Amino acid sequence: MARYLVVAHETVSNPKLVEKLKEIAKQDDTAEFVLLVPASPVRHLLLWKTDTATEQEAAEHRQAEGREAFIQAGVNLVATRIGAESPVDAIDQELRENPGYTGLVISTLPKEHSRWLRLDLPQVTKQKHQLPVHHVEATPNQLRAWLAGGIDDGVLK
């Protein structure tokens, strides 16, 4: 059984992410996925419409959103978790507590808006844990559509 850690927050329902997971599953029919949503500070979230939610509430919302998107797409989602505020710490903790992952899939905003890419998260994670990392980046058009209010329930299309 090949288990992949999917790390996402604001882009958890990005169709490009779902496509990547389906592509991985097509290449390996034993693939199963665990969704990890870091509890990022609300003030850092670009695609969050209210500042009254706590980090935990925002992460829980994205976790539920991702679960729904993955299940609807037929992705073999076996668990969801909320991690530490820092995506690096969240990944480190998950890999330490649940070893045996085959690889990671990291979903981010477009480069010019992504804190995770400023941290060089995909490369740092790959070097630190010596696991394959698939990076899925939302497009600027997807981000513009969301910011313009053209997306329902925070779902990137």
Coordinates of N, CA and C in Angstrom, one line a residue:
M1 N 0.9 -1.2 0.0 CA 0.0 0.0 0.0 C 0.9 1.2 0.0
A2 N 0.7 2.1 -1.0 CA 1.5 3.3 -1.1 C 0.6 4.5 -0.4
R3 N 1.2 5.1 0.6 CA 0.5 6.2 1.3 C 1.2 7.5 1.0
Y4 N 0.3 8.5 0.6 CA 0.8 9.8 0.3 C 0.3 10.8 1.2
L5 N 1.1 11.7 1.6 CA 0.7 12.9 2.5 C 0.3 14.0 1.6
V6 N -0.9 14.5 1.7 CA -1.3 15.7 0.9 C -1.4 16.9 1.8
V7 N -0.6 17.9 1.5 CA -0.5 19.1 2.4 C -1.1 20.2 1.6
A8 N -2.2 20.8 2.2 CA -2.9 21.9 1.6 C -3.6 22.7 2.6
H9 N -4.0 23.9 2.3 CA -4.8 24.7 3.1 C -5.8 25.5 2.2
E10 N -5.4 26.6 1.7 CA -6.3 27.4 0.9 C -6.6 26.8 -0.4
T11 N -5.8 26.0 -0.9 CA -6.0 25.3 -2.2 C -6.5 23.9 -2.1
V12 N -7.0 23.5 -1.0 CA -7.4 22.1 -0.8 C -8.4 21.6 -1.8
S13 N -9.2 22.5 -2.3 CA -10.2 22.0 -3.3 C -9.9 22.4 -4.7
N14 N -8.6 22.7 -5.0 CA -8.2 23.0 -6.3 C -8.3 21.8 -7.2
P15 N -9.0 21.9 -8.3 CA -9.2 20.8 -9.2 C -7.9 20.2 -9.7
K16 N -6.8 21.1 -9.8 CA -5.5 20.6 -10.2 C -5.0 19.6 -9.2
L17 N -5.2 19.9 -7.9 CA -4.8 19.0 -6.8 C -5.5 17.6 -7.0
V18 N -6.8 17.7 -7.1 CA -7.6 16.4 -7.3 C -7.1 15.7 -8.5
E19 N -6.8 16.4 -9.6 CA -6.3 15.7 -10.8 C -5.0 15.0 -10.5
K20 N -4.1 15.7 -9.8 CA -2.8 15.1 -9.4 C -3.0 13.8 -8.6
L21 N -3.9 13.8 -7.6 CA -4.1 12.7 -6.8 C -4.7 11.5 -7.6
K22 N -5.6 11.8 -8.6 CA -6.1 10.8 -9.4 C -5.0 10.2 -10.4
E23 N -4.1 11.1 -10.8 CA -3.0 10.6 -11.7 C -2.1 9.7 -10.9
I24 N -1.8 10.0 -9.6 CA -1.0 9.2 -8.8 C -1.7 7.8 -8.6
A25 N -3.0 7.9 -8.3 CA -3.7 6.6 -8.1 C -3.8 5.8 -9.3
K26 N -3.9 6.4 -10.5 CA -3.9 5.7 -11.8 C -2.6 4.9 -12.0
Q27 N -1.5 5.6 -11.6 CA -0.2 4.9 -11.7 C 0.1 3.9 -10.7
D28 N -0.6 4.0 -9.5 CA -0.4 3.0 -8.5 C -1.8 2.8 -7.8
D29 N -2.4 1.6 -8.2 CA -3.8 1.4 -7.7 C -3.8 1.1 -6.2
T30 N -2.7 1.0 -5.5 CA -2.7 0.8 -4.1 C -2.6 2.1 -3.4
A31 N -2.5 3.2 -4.1 CA -2.3 4.6 -3.5 C -3.5 4.9 -2.5
E32 N -3.1 5.4 -1.4 CA -4.1 6.0 -0.5 C -3.5 7.3 0.0
F33 N -4.4 8.2 0.4 CA -4.0 9.6 0.7 C -4.4 10.0 2.1
V34 N -3.6 10.8 2.8 CA -3.9 11.4 4.0 C -3.8 12.9 3.8
L35 N -4.8 13.6 4.2 CA -4.8 15.1 4.0 C -4.3 15.7 5.3
L36 N -3.3 16.6 5.2 CA -2.8 17.4 6.3 C -3.1 18.9 6.1
V37 N -3.8 19.5 6.9 CA -4.1 21.0 6.8 C -3.4 21.7 8.0
P38 N -2.3 22.4 7.7 CA -1.7 23.1 8.8 C -2.6 24.2 9.3
A39 N -2.6 24.5 10.6 CA -3.4 25.5 11.2 C -2.8 26.9 11.1
S40 N -2.7 27.3 9.8 CA -2.0 28.6 9.5 C -2.8 29.8 10.2
P41 N -2.0 30.8 10.6 CA -2.6 32.0 11.2 C -3.6 32.6 10.2
V42 N -4.8 32.9 10.7 CA -5.8 33.5 9.8 C -5.3 34.8 9.1
R43 N -4.5 35.6 9.8 CA -4.0 36.8 9.2 C -3.1 36.5 8.0
H44 N -2.6 35.3 7.9 CA -1.8 35.0 6.7 C -2.6 34.4 5.5
L45 N -3.9 34.2 5.8 CA -4.7 33.6 4.7 C -5.2 34.6 3.7
L46 N -4.9 34.4 2.5 CA -5.3 35.3 1.4 C -6.7 35.0 1.0
L47 N -7.1 33.8 1.1 CA -8.5 33.4 0.6 C -9.4 33.0 1.7
W48 N -9.4 33.9 2.7 CA -10.3 33.6 3.9 C -11.2 34.9 4.0
K49 N -12.5 34.7 4.0 CA -13.4 35.9 4.0 C -13.7 36.5 5.3
T50 N -13.3 35.9 6.4 CA -13.6 36.5 7.7 C -12.4 36.4 8.6
D51 N -12.2 37.4 9.4 CA -11.1 37.4 10.3 C -11.5 37.0 11.7
T52 N -12.8 36.6 11.9 CA -13.3 36.2 13.2 C -13.1 34.8 13.5
A53 N -12.7 33.9 12.6 CA -12.4 32.5 12.8 C -11.0 32.4 13.5
T54 N -10.9 31.3 14.3 CA -9.6 31.0 14.8 C -8.8 30.2 13.8
E55 N -7.5 30.0 14.0 CA -6.7 29.1 13.1 C -7.3 27.7 13.0
Q56 N -7.7 27.2 14.2 CA -8.3 25.9 14.2 C -9.6 25.8 13.4
E57 N -10.5 26.8 13.5 CA -11.7 26.8 12.8 C -11.5 26.9 11.3
A58 N -10.5 27.7 10.9 CA -10.2 27.8 9.5 C -9.7 26.5 8.9
A59 N -8.8 25.9 9.7 CA -8.2 24.6 9.3 C -9.3 23.5 9.2
E60 N -10.2 23.5 10.2 CA -11.3 22.5 10.2 C -12.2 22.7 9.0
H61 N -12.4 24.0 8.6 CA -13.2 24.3 7.4 C -12.6 23.7 6.2
R62 N -11.3 24.0 6.0 CA -10.5 23.5 4.9 C -10.4 22.0 4.9
Q63 N -10.3 21.4 6.0 CA -10.2 20.0 6.1 C -11.5 19.3 5.6
A64 N -12.6 19.9 6.0 CA -13.9 19.4 5.6 C -14.1 19.6 4.1
E65 N -13.7 20.7 3.6 CA -13.8 21.1 2.2 C -13.0 20.1 1.4
G66 N -11.8 19.8 1.8 CA -10.9 18.9 1.1 C -11.5 17.5 1.1
R67 N -11.9 17.0 2.3 CA -12.5 15.7 2.4 C -13.6 15.5 1.4
E68 N -14.5 16.5 1.3 CA -15.7 16.5 0.4 C -15.2 16.4 -1.0
A69 N -14.2 17.3 -1.4 CA -13.7 17.3 -2.8 C -13.1 16.0 -3.2
F70 N -12.3 15.4 -2.2 CA -11.6 14.2 -2.5 C -12.6 13.0 -2.7
I71 N -13.5 12.9 -1.8 CA -14.5 11.9 -1.8 C -15.3 11.9 -3.1
Q72 N -15.8 13.2 -3.4 CA -16.6 13.3 -4.7 C -15.8 12.9 -5.9
A73 N -14.5 13.1 -5.9 CA -13.6 12.7 -7.0 C -13.2 11.3 -7.0
G74 N -13.6 10.5 -6.0 CA -13.2 9.1 -5.9 C -11.8 8.9 -5.4
V75 N -11.2 9.9 -4.8 CA -9.8 9.7 -4.2 C -9.9 8.9 -3.0
N76 N -9.0 7.9 -2.8 CA -8.9 7.1 -1.7 C -8.3 7.8 -0.5
L77 N -9.1 8.6 0.2 CA -8.7 9.4 1.3 C -8.9 8.5 2.6
V78 N -7.9 8.2 3.3 CA -8.0 7.3 4.5 C -7.9 8.1 5.8
A79 N -7.5 9.3 5.8 CA -7.5 10.1 7.0 C -7.3 11.6 6.7
T80 N -7.7 12.4 7.6 CA -7.4 13.8 7.6 C -6.9 14.3 8.9
R81 N -6.0 15.2 8.9 CA -5.4 15.7 10.1 C -5.2 17.3 10.0
I82 N -5.2 17.9 11.2 CA -4.9 19.3 11.3 C -3.5 19.3 12.0
G83 N -2.6 20.1 11.4 CA -1.2 20.1 11.9 C -0.9 21.4 12.5
A84 N 0.4 21.6 12.9 CA 0.9 22.8 13.5 C 0.8 24.0 12.5
E85 N 0.9 25.1 13.1 CA 0.8 26.4 12.3 C 1.8 26.4 11.1
S86 N 3.0 26.0 11.4 CA 4.0 26.0 10.3 C 3.9 24.8 9.5
P87 N 3.8 24.9 8.2 CA 3.7 23.7 7.3 C 4.9 22.8 7.5
V88 N 6.1 23.4 7.7 CA 7.3 22.6 7.9 C 7.1 21.7 9.1
D89 N 6.7 22.4 10.2 CA 6.5 21.7 11.5 C 5.4 20.6 11.4
A90 N 4.3 21.0 10.7 CA 3.2 20.1 10.5 C 3.6 18.8 9.8
I91 N 4.4 19.0 8.7 CA 4.9 17.8 7.9 C 5.9 17.0 8.8
D92 N 6.8 17.7 9.4 CA 7.8 17.0 10.3 C 7.1 16.1 11.3
Q93 N 6.1 16.7 12.0 CA 5.4 15.9 13.0 C 4.6 14.8 12.5
E94 N 3.9 14.9 11.3 CA 3.2 13.9 10.7 C 4.1 12.7 10.3
L95 N 5.2 13.0 9.7 CA 6.1 12.0 9.2 C 6.8 11.3 10.4
R96 N 7.0 12.0 11.5 CA 7.6 11.4 12.6 C 6.6 10.5 13.3
E97 N 5.4 10.9 13.5 CA 4.4 10.1 14.2 C 3.8 9.0 13.4
N98 N 3.8 9.1 12.0 CA 3.2 8.1 11.1 C 4.2 7.8 10.0
P99 N 5.3 7.2 10.3 CA 6.3 6.9 9.2 C 5.7 5.9 8.2
G100 N 6.4 5.9 7.0 CA 6.1 5.0 6.0 C 5.4 5.6 4.8
Y101 N 5.4 6.9 4.7 CA 4.8 7.5 3.5 C 5.7 7.3 2.3
T102 N 5.0 7.1 1.2 CA 5.7 6.9 -0.1 C 6.1 8.2 -0.7
G103 N 5.4 9.3 -0.5 CA 5.7 10.6 -1.0 C 4.7 11.7 -0.5
L104 N 4.9 12.9 -1.0 CA 4.1 14.0 -0.5 C 3.5 14.7 -1.8
V105 N 2.4 15.3 -1.6 CA 1.8 16.2 -2.6 C 1.5 17.5 -1.8
I106 N 2.1 18.6 -2.3 CA 2.0 19.9 -1.6 C 1.3 20.8 -2.6
S107 N 0.2 21.4 -2.1 CA -0.6 22.3 -2.9 C -0.5 23.7 -2.4
T108 N -0.2 24.6 -3.4 CA 0.1 26.0 -2.9 C -0.7 27.0 -3.8
L109 N -0.7 28.2 -3.3 CA -1.2 29.4 -4.1 C -0.1 29.6 -5.2
P110 N -0.4 30.5 -6.2 CA 0.6 30.9 -7.2 C 1.8 31.5 -6.5
K111 N 2.9 31.3 -7.1 CA 4.2 31.7 -6.5 C 4.2 33.1 -5.9
E112 N 3.7 34.1 -6.6 CA 3.7 35.5 -6.1 C 2.9 35.7 -4.9
H113 N 2.0 34.8 -4.5 CA 1.2 35.0 -3.3 C 1.4 33.9 -2.3
S114 N 2.3 33.0 -2.5 CA 2.4 31.8 -1.6 C 3.5 32.0 -0.5
R115 N 3.1 32.0 0.7 CA 4.0 32.0 1.8 C 4.8 30.7 1.8
W116 N 4.1 29.6 1.5 CA 4.8 28.3 1.5 C 5.9 28.2 0.4
L117 N 5.7 28.9 -0.7 CA 6.7 28.9 -1.7 C 7.9 29.8 -1.3
R118 N 7.5 30.9 -0.6 CA 8.6 31.7 -0.1 C 9.5 31.0 0.9
L119 N 8.9 30.0 1.6 CA 9.7 29.1 2.5 C 10.4 28.0 1.7
D120 N 10.1 27.9 0.4 CA 10.6 26.9 -0.5 C 10.2 25.5 0.0
L121 N 8.9 25.4 0.5 CA 8.4 24.2 1.2 C 8.6 22.9 0.4
P122 N 8.3 22.9 -0.9 CA 8.5 21.6 -1.6 C 9.9 21.1 -1.6
Q123 N 10.9 22.0 -1.9 CA 12.3 21.6 -1.9 C 12.8 21.3 -0.5
V124 N 12.5 22.1 0.5 CA 12.9 21.9 1.8 C 12.4 20.5 2.3
T125 N 11.2 20.2 2.0 CA 10.6 18.9 2.5 C 11.3 17.8 1.8
K126 N 11.5 17.9 0.5 CA 12.1 16.8 -0.3 C 13.5 16.5 0.2
Q127 N 14.3 17.6 0.5 CA 15.7 17.4 1.0 C 15.7 16.9 2.4
K128 N 14.8 17.4 3.2 CA 14.8 17.0 4.6 C 14.4 15.5 4.9
H129 N 13.4 15.1 4.1 CA 12.8 13.8 4.3 C 13.1 12.7 3.3
Q130 N 13.8 13.2 2.2 CA 14.2 12.2 1.2 C 13.1 11.4 0.6
L131 N 11.9 12.1 0.4 CA 10.8 11.5 -0.2 C 10.4 12.3 -1.5
P132 N 9.8 11.6 -2.5 CA 9.3 12.4 -3.6 C 8.3 13.4 -3.2
V133 N 8.3 14.6 -3.8 CA 7.4 15.6 -3.6 C 6.8 16.1 -4.9
H134 N 5.4 16.0 -5.0 CA 4.7 16.5 -6.1 C 4.2 17.9 -5.7
H135 N 4.5 18.9 -6.5 CA 4.0 20.3 -6.2 C 2.9 20.6 -7.1
V136 N 1.7 21.1 -6.6 CA 0.6 21.5 -7.4 C 0.4 23.0 -7.0
E137 N 0.5 23.8 -8.0 CA 0.4 25.3 -7.8 C -0.9 25.8 -8.5
A138 N -1.7 26.5 -7.7 CA -2.9 27.1 -8.3 C -2.4 28.2 -9.3
T139 N -3.3 28.4 -10.3 CA -2.9 29.4 -11.3 C -3.3 30.8 -10.9
P140 N -2.7 31.8 -11.5 CA -3.1 33.1 -11.2 C -4.6 33.4 -11.5
N141 N -5.0 32.8 -12.6 CA -6.5 32.9 -13.0 C -7.4 32.4 -11.9
Q142 N -7.0 31.2 -11.4 CA -7.9 30.7 -10.3 C -7.9 31.6 -9.1
L143 N -6.8 32.2 -8.7 CA -6.7 33.1 -7.6 C -7.5 34.4 -7.9
R144 N -7.4 34.9 -9.1 CA -8.2 36.1 -9.5 C -9.7 35.9 -9.4
A145 N -10.1 34.7 -9.9 CA -11.5 34.4 -9.8 C -12.0 34.3 -8.4
W146 N -11.2 33.7 -7.5 CA -11.6 33.7 -6.1 C -11.7 35.1 -5.5
L147 N -10.7 35.8 -5.7 CA -10.6 37.2 -5.1 C -11.7 38.1 -5.7
A148 N -12.2 37.8 -6.9 CA -13.3 38.6 -7.5 C -14.6 38.1 -7.0
G149 N -14.7 37.0 -6.2 CA -15.9 36.5 -5.7 C -16.6 35.6 -6.7
G150 N -15.9 35.1 -7.7 CA -16.5 34.2 -8.6 C -16.5 32.7 -8.3
I151 N -16.2 32.4 -7.0 CA -16.1 31.0 -6.7 C -16.9 30.8 -5.4
D152 N -17.7 29.8 -5.4 CA -18.6 29.5 -4.3 C -17.9 28.7 -3.2
D153 N -18.2 29.1 -2.0 CA -17.8 28.3 -0.8 C -16.2 28.2 -0.8
G154 N -15.5 29.1 -1.3 CA -14.1 29.0 -1.3 C -13.4 28.0 -2.2
V155 N -14.2 27.4 -3.1 CA -13.7 26.4 -4.0 C -13.1 27.0 -5.2
L156 N -11.8 26.7 -5.4 CA -11.1 27.1 -6.6 C -11.5 26.3 -7.8
K157 N -11.8 27.0 -8.9 CA -12.1 26.3 -10.1 C -11.3 26.6 -11.2

